[in-house]
Short mmCIF file of C-alpha atoms and ligand atoms in Angstrom, two decimals:
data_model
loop_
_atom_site.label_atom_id
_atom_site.label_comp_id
_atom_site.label_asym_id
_atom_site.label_seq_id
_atom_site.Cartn_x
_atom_site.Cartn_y
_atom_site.Cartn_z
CA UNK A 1 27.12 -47.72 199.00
CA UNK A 2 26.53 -44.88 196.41
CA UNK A 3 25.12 -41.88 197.92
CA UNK A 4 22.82 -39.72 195.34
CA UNK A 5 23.36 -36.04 195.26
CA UNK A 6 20.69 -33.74 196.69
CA UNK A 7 21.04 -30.24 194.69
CA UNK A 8 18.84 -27.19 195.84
CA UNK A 9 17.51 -25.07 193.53
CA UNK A 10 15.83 -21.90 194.02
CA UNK A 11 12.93 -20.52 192.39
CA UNK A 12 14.04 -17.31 190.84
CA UNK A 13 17.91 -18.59 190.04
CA UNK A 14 16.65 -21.94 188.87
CA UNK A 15 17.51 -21.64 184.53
CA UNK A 16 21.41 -20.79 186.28
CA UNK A 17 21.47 -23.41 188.53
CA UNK A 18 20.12 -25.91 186.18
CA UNK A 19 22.71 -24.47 183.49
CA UNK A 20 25.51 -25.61 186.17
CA UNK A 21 23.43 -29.29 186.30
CA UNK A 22 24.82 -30.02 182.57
CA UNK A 23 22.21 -29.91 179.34
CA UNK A 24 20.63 -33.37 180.07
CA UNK A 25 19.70 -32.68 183.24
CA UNK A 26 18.32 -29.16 182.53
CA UNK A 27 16.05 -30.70 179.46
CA UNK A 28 14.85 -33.28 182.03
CA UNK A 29 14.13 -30.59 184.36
CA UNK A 30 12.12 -28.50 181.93
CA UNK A 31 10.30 -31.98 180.61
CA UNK A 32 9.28 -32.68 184.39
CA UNK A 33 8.20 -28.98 184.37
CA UNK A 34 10.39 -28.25 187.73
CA UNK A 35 11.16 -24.54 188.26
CA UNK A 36 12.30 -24.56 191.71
CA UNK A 37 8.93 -24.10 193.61
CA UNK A 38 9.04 -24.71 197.20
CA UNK A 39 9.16 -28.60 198.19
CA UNK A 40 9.48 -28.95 194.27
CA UNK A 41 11.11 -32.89 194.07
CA UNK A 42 12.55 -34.26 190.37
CA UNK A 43 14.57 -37.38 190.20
CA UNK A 44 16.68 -37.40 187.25
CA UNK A 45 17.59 -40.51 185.88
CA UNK A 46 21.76 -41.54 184.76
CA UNK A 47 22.12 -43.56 181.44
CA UNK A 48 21.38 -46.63 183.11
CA UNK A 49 17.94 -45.85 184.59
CA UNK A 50 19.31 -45.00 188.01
CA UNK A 51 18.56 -41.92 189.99
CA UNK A 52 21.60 -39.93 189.49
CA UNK A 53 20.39 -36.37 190.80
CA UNK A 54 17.56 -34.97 192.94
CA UNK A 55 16.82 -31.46 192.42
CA UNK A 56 14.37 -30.24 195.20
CA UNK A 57 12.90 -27.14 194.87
CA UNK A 58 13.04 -24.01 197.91
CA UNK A 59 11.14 -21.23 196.41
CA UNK A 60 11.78 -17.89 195.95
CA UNK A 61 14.96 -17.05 198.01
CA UNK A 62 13.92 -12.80 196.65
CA UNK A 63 10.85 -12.70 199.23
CA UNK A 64 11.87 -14.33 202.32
CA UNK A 65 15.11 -16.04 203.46
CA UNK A 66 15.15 -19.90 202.77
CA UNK A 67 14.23 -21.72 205.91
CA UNK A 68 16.82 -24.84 206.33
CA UNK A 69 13.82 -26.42 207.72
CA UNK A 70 12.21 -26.82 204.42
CA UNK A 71 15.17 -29.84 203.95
CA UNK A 72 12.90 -32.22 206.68
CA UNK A 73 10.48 -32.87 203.96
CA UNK A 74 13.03 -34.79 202.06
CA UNK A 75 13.39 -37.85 204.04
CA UNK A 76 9.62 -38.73 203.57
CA UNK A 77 9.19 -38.04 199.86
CA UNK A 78 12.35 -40.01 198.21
CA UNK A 79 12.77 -43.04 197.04
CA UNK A 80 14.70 -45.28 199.90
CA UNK A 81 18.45 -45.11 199.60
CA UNK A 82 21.33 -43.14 200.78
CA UNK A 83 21.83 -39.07 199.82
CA UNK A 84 23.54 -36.25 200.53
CA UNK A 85 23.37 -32.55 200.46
CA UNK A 86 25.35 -31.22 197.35
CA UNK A 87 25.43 -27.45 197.49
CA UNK A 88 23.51 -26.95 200.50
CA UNK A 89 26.64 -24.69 201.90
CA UNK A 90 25.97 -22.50 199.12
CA UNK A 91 22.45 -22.07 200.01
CA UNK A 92 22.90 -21.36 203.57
CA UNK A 93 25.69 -20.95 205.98
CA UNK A 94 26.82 -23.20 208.64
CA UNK A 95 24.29 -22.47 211.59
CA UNK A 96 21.03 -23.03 208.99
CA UNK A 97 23.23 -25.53 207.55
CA UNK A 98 22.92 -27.19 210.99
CA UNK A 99 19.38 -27.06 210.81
CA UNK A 100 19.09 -28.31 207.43
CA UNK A 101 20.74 -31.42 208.51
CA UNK A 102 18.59 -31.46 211.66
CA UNK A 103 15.17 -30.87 209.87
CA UNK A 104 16.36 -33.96 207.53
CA UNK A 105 16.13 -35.97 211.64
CA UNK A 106 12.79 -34.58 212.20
CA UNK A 107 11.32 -34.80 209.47
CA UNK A 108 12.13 -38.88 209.44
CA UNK A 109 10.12 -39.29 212.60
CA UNK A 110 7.15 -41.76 212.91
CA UNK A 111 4.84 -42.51 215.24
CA UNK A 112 4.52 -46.32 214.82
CA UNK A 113 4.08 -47.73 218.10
CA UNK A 114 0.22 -49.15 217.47
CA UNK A 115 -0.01 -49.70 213.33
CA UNK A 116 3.79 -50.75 211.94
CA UNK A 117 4.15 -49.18 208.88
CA UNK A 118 7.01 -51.67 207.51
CA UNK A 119 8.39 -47.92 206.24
CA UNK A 120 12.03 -47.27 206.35
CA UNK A 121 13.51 -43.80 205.15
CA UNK A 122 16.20 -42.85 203.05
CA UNK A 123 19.49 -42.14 205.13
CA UNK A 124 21.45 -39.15 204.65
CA UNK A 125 25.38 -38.90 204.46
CA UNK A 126 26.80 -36.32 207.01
CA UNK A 127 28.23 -32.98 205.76
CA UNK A 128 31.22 -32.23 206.84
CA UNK A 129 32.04 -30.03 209.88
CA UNK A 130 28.40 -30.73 211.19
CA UNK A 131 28.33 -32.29 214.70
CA UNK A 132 26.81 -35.32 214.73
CA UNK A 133 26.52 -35.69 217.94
CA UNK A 134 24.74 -32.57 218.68
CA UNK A 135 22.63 -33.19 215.71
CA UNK A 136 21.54 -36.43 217.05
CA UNK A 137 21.10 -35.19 221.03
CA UNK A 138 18.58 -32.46 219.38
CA UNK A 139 16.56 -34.88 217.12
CA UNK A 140 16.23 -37.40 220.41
CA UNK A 141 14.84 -34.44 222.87
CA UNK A 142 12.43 -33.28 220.20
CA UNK A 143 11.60 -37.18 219.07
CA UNK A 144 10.98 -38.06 222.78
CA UNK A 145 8.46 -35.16 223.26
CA UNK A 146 6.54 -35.81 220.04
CA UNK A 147 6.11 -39.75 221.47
CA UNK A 148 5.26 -38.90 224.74
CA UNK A 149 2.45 -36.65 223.55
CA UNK A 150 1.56 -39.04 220.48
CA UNK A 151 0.91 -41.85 223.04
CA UNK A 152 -2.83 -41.84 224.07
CA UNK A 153 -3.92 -41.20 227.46
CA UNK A 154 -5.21 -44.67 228.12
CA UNK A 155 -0.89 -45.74 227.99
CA UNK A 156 0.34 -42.35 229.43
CA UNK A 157 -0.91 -41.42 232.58
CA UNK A 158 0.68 -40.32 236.04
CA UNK A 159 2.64 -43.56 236.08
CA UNK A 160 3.62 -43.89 232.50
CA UNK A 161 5.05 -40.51 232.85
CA UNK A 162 6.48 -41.22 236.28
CA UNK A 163 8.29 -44.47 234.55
CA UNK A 164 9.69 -42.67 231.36
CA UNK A 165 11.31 -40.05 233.75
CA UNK A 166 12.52 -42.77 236.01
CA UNK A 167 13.84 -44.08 232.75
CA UNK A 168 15.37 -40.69 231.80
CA UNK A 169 16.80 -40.33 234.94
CA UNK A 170 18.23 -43.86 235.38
CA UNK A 171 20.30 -42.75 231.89
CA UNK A 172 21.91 -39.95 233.15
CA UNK A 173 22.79 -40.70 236.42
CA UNK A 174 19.89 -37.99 237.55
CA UNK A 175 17.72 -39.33 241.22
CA UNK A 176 14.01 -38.73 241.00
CA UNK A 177 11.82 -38.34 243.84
CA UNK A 178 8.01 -38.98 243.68
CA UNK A 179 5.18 -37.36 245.65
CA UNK A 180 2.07 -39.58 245.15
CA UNK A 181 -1.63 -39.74 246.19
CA UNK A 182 -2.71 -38.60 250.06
CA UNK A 183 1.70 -38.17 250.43
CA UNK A 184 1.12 -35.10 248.55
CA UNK A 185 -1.25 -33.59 251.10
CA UNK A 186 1.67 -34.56 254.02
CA UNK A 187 3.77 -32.80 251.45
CA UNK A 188 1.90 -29.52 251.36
CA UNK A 189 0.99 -29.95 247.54
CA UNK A 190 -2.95 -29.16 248.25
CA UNK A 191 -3.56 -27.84 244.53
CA UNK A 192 -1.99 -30.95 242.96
CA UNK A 193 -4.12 -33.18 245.00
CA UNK A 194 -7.09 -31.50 244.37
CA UNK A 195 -6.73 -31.39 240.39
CA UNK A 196 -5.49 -35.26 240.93
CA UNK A 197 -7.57 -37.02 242.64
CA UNK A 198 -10.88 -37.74 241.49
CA UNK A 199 -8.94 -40.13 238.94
CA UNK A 200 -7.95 -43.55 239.70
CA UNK A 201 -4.59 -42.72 238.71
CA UNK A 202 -3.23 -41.47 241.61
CA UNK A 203 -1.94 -37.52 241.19
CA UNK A 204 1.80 -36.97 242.19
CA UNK A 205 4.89 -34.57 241.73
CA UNK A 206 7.95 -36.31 239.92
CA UNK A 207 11.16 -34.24 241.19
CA UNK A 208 14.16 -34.85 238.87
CA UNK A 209 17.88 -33.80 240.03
CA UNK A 210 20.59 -33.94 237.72
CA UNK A 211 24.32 -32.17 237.90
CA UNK A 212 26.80 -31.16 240.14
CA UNK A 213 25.34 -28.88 243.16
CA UNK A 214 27.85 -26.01 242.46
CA UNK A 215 26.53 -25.31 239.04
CA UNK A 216 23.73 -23.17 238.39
CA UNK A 217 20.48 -24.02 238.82
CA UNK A 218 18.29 -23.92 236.12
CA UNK A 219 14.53 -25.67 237.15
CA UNK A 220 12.44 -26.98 234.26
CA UNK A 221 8.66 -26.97 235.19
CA UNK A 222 6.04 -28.93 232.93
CA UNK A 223 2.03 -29.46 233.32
CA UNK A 224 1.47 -32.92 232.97
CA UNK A 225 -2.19 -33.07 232.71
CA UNK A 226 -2.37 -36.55 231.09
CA UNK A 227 -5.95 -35.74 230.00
CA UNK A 228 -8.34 -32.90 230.21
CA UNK A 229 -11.42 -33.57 230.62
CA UNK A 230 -12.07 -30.30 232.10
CA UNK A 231 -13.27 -31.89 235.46
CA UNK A 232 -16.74 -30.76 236.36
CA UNK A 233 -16.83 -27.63 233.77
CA UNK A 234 -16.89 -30.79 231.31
CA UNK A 235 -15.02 -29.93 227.78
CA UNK A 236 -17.83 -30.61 224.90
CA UNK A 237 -16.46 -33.87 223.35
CA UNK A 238 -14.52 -31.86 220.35
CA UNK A 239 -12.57 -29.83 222.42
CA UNK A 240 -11.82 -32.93 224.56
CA UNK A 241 -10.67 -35.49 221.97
CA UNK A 242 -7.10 -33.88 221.88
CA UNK A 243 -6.48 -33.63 225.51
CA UNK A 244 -3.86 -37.04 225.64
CA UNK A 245 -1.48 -33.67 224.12
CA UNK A 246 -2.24 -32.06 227.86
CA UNK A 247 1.05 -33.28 229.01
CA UNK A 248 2.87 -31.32 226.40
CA UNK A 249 4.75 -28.81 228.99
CA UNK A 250 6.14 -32.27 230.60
CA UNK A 251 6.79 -33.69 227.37
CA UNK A 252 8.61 -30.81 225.95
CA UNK A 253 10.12 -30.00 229.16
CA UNK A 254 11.94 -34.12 229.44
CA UNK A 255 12.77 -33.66 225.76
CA UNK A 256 14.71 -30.49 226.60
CA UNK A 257 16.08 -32.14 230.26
CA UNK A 258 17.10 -34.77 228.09
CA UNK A 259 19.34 -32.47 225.68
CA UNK A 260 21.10 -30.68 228.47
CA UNK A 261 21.97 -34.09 230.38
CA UNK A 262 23.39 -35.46 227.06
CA UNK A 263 25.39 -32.16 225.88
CA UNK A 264 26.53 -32.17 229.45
CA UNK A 265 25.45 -28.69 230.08
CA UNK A 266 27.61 -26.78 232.86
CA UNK A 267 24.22 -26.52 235.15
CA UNK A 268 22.02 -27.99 238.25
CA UNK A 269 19.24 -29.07 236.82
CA UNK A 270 16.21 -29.44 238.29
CA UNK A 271 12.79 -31.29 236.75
CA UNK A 272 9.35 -30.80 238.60
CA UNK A 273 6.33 -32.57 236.57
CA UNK A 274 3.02 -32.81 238.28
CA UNK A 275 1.23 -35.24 237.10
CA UNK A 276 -2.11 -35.86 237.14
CA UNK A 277 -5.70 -36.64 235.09
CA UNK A 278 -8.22 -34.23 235.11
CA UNK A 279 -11.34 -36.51 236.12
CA UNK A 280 -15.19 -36.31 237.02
CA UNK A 281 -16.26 -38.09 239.98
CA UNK A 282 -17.55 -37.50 243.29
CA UNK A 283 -14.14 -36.77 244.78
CA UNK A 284 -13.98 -33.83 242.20
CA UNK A 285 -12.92 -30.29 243.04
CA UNK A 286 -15.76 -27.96 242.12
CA UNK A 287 -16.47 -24.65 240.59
CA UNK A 288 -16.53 -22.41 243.72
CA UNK A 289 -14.19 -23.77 245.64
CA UNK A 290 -11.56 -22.34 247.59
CA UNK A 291 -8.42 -24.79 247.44
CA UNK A 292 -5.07 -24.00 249.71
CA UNK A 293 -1.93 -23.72 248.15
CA UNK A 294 2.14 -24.88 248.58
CA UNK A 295 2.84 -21.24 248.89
CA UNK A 296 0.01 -20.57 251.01
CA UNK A 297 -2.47 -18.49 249.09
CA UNK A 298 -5.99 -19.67 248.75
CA UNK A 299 -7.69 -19.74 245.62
CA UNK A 300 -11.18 -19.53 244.24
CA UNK A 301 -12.03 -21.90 241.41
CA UNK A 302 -13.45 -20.25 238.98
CA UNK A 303 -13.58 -22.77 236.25
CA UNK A 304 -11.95 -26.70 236.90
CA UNK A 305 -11.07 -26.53 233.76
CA UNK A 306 -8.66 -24.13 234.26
CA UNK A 307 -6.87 -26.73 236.21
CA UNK A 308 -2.94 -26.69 234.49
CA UNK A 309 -2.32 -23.39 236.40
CA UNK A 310 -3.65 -24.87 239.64
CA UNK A 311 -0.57 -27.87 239.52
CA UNK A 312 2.02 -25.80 237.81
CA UNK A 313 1.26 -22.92 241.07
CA UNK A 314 2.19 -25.74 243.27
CA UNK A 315 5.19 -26.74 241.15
CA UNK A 316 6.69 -23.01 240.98
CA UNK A 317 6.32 -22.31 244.43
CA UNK A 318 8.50 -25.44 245.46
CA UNK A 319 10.83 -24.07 242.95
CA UNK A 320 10.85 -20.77 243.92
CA UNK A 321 11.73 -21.13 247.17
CA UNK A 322 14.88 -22.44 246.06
CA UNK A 323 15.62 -19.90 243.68
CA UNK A 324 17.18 -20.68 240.82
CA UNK A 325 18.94 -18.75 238.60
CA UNK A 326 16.55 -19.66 236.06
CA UNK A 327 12.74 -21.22 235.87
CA UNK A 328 11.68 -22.45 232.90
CA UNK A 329 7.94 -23.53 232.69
CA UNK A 330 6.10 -24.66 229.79
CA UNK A 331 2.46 -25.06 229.60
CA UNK A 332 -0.13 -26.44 226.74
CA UNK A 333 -2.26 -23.81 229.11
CA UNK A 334 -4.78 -22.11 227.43
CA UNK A 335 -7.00 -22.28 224.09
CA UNK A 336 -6.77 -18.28 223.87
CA UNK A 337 -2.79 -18.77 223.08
CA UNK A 338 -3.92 -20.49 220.56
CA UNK A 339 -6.60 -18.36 219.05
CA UNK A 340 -4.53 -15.25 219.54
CA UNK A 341 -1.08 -16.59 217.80
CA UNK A 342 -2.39 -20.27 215.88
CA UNK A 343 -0.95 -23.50 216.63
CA UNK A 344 3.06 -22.99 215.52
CA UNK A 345 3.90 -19.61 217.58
CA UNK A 346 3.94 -20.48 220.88
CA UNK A 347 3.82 -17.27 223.49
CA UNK A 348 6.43 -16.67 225.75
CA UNK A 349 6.17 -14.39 228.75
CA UNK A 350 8.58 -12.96 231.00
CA UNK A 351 9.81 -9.98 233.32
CA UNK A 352 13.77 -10.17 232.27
CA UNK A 353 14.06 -8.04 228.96
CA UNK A 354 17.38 -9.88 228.77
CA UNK A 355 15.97 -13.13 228.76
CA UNK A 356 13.24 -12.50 226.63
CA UNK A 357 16.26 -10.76 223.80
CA UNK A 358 18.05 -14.12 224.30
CA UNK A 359 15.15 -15.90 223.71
CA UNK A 360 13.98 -13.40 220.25
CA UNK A 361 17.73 -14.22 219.37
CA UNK A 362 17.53 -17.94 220.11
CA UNK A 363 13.93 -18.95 218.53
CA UNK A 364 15.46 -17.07 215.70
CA UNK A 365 18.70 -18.71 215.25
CA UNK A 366 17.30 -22.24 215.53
CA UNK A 367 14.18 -21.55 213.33
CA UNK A 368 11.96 -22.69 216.33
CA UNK A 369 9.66 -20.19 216.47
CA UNK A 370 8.40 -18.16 219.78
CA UNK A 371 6.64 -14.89 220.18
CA UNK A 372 6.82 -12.72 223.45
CA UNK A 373 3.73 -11.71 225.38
CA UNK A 374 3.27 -9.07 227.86
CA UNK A 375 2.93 -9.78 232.01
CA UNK A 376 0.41 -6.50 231.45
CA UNK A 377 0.44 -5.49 234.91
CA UNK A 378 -3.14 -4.05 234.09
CA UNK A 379 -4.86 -7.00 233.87
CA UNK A 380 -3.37 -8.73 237.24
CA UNK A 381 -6.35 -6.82 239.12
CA UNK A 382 -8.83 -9.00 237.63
CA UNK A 383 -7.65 -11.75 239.41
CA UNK A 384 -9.20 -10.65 242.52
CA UNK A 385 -11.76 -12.82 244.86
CA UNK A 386 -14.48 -11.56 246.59
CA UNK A 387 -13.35 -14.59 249.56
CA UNK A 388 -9.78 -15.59 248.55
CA UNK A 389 -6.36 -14.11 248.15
CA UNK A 390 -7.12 -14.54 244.55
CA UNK A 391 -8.85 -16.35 241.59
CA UNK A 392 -7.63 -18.37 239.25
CA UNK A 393 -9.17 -16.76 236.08
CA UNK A 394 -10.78 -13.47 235.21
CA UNK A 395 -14.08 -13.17 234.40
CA UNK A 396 -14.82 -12.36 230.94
CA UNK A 397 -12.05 -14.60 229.53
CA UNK A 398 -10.59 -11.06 227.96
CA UNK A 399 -6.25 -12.23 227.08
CA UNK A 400 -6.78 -15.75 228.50
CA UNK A 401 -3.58 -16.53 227.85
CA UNK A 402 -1.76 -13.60 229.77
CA UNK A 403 -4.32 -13.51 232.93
CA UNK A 404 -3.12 -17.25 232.80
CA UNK A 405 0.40 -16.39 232.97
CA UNK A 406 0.06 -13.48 235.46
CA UNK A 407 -1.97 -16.07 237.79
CA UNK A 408 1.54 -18.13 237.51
CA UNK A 409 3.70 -15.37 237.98
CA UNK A 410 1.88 -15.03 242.16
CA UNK A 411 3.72 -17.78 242.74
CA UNK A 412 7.47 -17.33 241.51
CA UNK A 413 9.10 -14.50 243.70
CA UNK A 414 12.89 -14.97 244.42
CA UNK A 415 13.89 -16.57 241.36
CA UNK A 416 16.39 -14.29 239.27
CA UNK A 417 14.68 -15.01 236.05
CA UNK A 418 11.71 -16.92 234.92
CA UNK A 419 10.16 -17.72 231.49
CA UNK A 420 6.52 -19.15 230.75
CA UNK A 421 5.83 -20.55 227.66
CA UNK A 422 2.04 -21.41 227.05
CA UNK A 423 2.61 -24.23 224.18
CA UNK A 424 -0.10 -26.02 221.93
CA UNK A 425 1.89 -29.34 221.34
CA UNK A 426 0.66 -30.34 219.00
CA UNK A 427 1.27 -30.05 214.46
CA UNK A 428 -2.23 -29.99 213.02
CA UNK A 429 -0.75 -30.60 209.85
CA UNK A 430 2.13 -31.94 208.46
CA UNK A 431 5.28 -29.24 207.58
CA UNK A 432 8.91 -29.87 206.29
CA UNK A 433 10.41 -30.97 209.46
CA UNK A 434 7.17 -30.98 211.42
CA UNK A 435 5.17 -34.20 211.33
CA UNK A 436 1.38 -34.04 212.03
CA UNK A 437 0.90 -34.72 215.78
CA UNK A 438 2.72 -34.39 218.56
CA UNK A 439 5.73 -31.25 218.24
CA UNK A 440 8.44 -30.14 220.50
CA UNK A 441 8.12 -25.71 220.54
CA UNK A 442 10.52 -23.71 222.28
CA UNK A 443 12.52 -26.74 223.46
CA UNK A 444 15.53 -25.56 220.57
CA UNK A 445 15.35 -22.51 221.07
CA UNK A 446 15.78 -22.83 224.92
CA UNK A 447 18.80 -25.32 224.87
CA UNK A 448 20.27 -22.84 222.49
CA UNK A 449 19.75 -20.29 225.22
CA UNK A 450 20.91 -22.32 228.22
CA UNK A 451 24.31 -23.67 226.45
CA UNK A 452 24.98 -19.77 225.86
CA UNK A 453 24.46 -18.76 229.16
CA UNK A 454 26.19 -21.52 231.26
CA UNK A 455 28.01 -23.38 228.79
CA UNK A 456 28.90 -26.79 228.50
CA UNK A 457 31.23 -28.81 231.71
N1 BES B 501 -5.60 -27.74 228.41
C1 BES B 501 -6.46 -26.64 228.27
C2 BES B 501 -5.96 -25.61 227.31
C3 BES B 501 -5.95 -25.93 225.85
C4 BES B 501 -7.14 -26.12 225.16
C5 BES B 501 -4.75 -25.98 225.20
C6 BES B 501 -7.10 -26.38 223.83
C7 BES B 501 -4.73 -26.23 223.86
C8 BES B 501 -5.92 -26.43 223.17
C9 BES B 501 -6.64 -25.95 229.61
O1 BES B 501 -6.59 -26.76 230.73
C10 BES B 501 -7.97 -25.30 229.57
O2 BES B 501 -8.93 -26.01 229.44
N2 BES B 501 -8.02 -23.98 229.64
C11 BES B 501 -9.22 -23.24 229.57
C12 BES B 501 -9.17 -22.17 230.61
C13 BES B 501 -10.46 -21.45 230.82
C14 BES B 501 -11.46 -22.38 231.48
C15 BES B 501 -10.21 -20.25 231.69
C16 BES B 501 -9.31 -22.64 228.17
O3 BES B 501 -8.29 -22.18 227.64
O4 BES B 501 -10.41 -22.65 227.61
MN1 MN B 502 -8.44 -27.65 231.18
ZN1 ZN B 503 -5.53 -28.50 230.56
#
């Protein structure tokens, strides 16, 4: 099979680099007016009309440093056939070399489970001394989250998720426990319940445990809202038509459980998901009312459709009271973390300055971008109830996003540390490496983080 060479040019050294391409190619090159602009593709043709050379253009390498992920647009915008990377190891060095290989993975991913495009992709020949494997594990985790969120809400509620982590589980040896419908009331899991159950698709907490007990125990906690409507406080219908992405903290979190169980990770790992659908119906939980708690706290209901913290409080406590080593819990949680950082920076938030320099480090490494947030003390005060032990938002909506995370942090106590990440889920529009739709944030970044810290068995 002949593989055709990929050669990267950048924008301001693009007349040397063509130079080194040989005169034909640099006169086609100047004909096809390519200069090296970023995601700048020309095919040039060999004697006999074939493609013999792709020249793909990064930019100017003066202003910024090159992202690798710039590479994942490749895969969609070639002809169909096999490639490789020519001088990518000049470009960048073997970490974002990593990537570059990775975003070529992403970047091929389709969502084609209701209208079959027919559309295959070009395949691209390995570098050497990249690990395929680990390549691959990363591209599945972050594929699986982006399906899970792409599938609509009418094919993924409570017991679609339940069955994909069944499924998840069943692969790597992992046993999952379910807490369902009026069990989760026997179960002391009132604020799942309560978000839960005015749908006909019964509420419950999925409970995943993977690894050998004498590991560490890192606990994974996602909201699996499998729609929003908002409950009672009913969403307007254009800020509910994207609310099948609600169960993008479980998504992300099963794409990033599924990494560490197939890298073999030297941990305990523990999965809580509650799922549920946030209906309307005469069941409901109301504005006003004061639900109990697994930790024991009541809480005023200020707004139901502020419901992701209600089922994630639950979640934590159960977790907490084991305490791990480290809680991870990830969250598409509130429109202000959106409106304060945009769709592709999700905010993290956490107590342990070491953690959160890991994490800088991490995001960073694995160009998977994450932002830290304050716990402002300051604002915990406006949490207070007039008739509970607290509410469960502030009025005025001032830093929805933190007041959201500092609700959270109530319930997580003895565990050494603990991360929140409040994600949006979703890619508005499409980005080298980043389809349009559903998107796996922070997941990278955080196996990056767990592999450091506890290593692999
Ligand atoms: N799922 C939403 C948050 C959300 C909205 C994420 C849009 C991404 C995009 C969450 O359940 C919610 O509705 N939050 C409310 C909270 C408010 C009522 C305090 C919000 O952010 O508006
Ligand atoms: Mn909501
Ligand atoms: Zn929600």
């Amino acid at each position: 099979m002949t593989s055709t060479p990929i050669h990267f040019v950048t924008g301001n050294q693009a007349q040397e680099a063509l130079s080194q391409c040989g005169p034909m190619t640099k006169a086609w090159a100047k004909a096809n007016d390519f200069t090296g602009k970023k995601g700048q593709l020309c095919l040039v043709p060999g004697q006999d009309g074939t493609i013999k050379q792709v020249l793909f253009g990064l930019g100017d390498d003066q202003k910024a440093k090159i992202s690798p992920l710039q590479a994942g647009s490749l895969p969609t915008k070639l002809p169909v056939g096999h490639y490789h990377y020519d001088n990518a190891d000049k470009i960048w060095n073997k970490d974002d070399l990593f990537i570059a290989v990775l975003a070529w993975h992403l970047g091929a991913y389709q969502f084609d489970r209701y209208k079959k495009s027919g559309q295959q992709w070009s395949e691209l020949d390995w570098p050497d001394q990249i690990d395929r494997e680990e390549v691959l594990l990363q591209a599945k985790g972050s594929n699986l989250a982006r399906d899970l969120i792409n599938i609509p809400a009418n094919d993924m509620g409570p017991d679609e998720l339940e069955a994909i982590t069944k499924g998840l589980a069943d692969s790597h040896g992992a046993r999952l426990t379910v807490t369902k419908g009026d069990a989760l009331l026997e179960h002391n899991f009132p604020m799942i319940h309560a978000v839960g159950r005015a749908s006909t698709r019964a509420p419950r907490l999925l409970d995943m445990i993977w690894g050998e007990a004498s590991h560490p125990l890192v606990t994974l906690v996602g909201k699996g809202v499998c729609f929003d409507t908002g409950g009672l406080d009913l969403k307007p219908s254009s800020s509910m038509l994207l609310m099948k992405k609600d169960m993008g903290g479980a998504a992300n979190v099963l794409g990033l459980a599924s990494m560490i169980m197939s890298a073999n990770l030297a941990v305990r790992l523990r999965v809580l998901i509650p799922a549920v659908e946030n209906s309307v119906a005469g069941n409901a939980f109301r504005p006003g009312d004061v639900l109990q708690s697994h930790k024991g706290l009541t809480v005023e209901i200020g707004n139901t459709d502020a419901e992701g913290r209600l089922v994630l409080a639950d979640a934590l406590s159960l977790a907490d009271s084991e305490a791990p080593d480290l809680m991870v819990d990830m969250a598409t949680l509130t429109g202000a973390a959106r409106i304060a950082l945009g769709p592709d920076l999700p905010p993290f938030y956490s107590d342990d300055e070491t953690l959160v320099s890991a994490l800088n480090e991490t995001a960073k490494s694995q160009h998977d971008p994450l932002w830290n947030m304050p716990l402002w003390d300051g604002y915990d005060q406006n949490l207070a109830s007039d008739i509970a032990d607290v509410n469960h938002i502030s009025p005025g909506g001032f830093a929805g996003s933190i007041t959201a995370a500092l609700f959270l942090r109530r319930f997580v106590e003895q565990t050494k540390s603990w991360v929140h990440l409040d994600i949006f889920g979703w890619a508005p529009k499409a980005q080298p490496a980043r389809p349009k739709g559903g998107e796996a944030q922070g997941i990278r970044a955080l196996y990056a983080l767990i592999k450091q810290r506890y290593g692999t068995q």
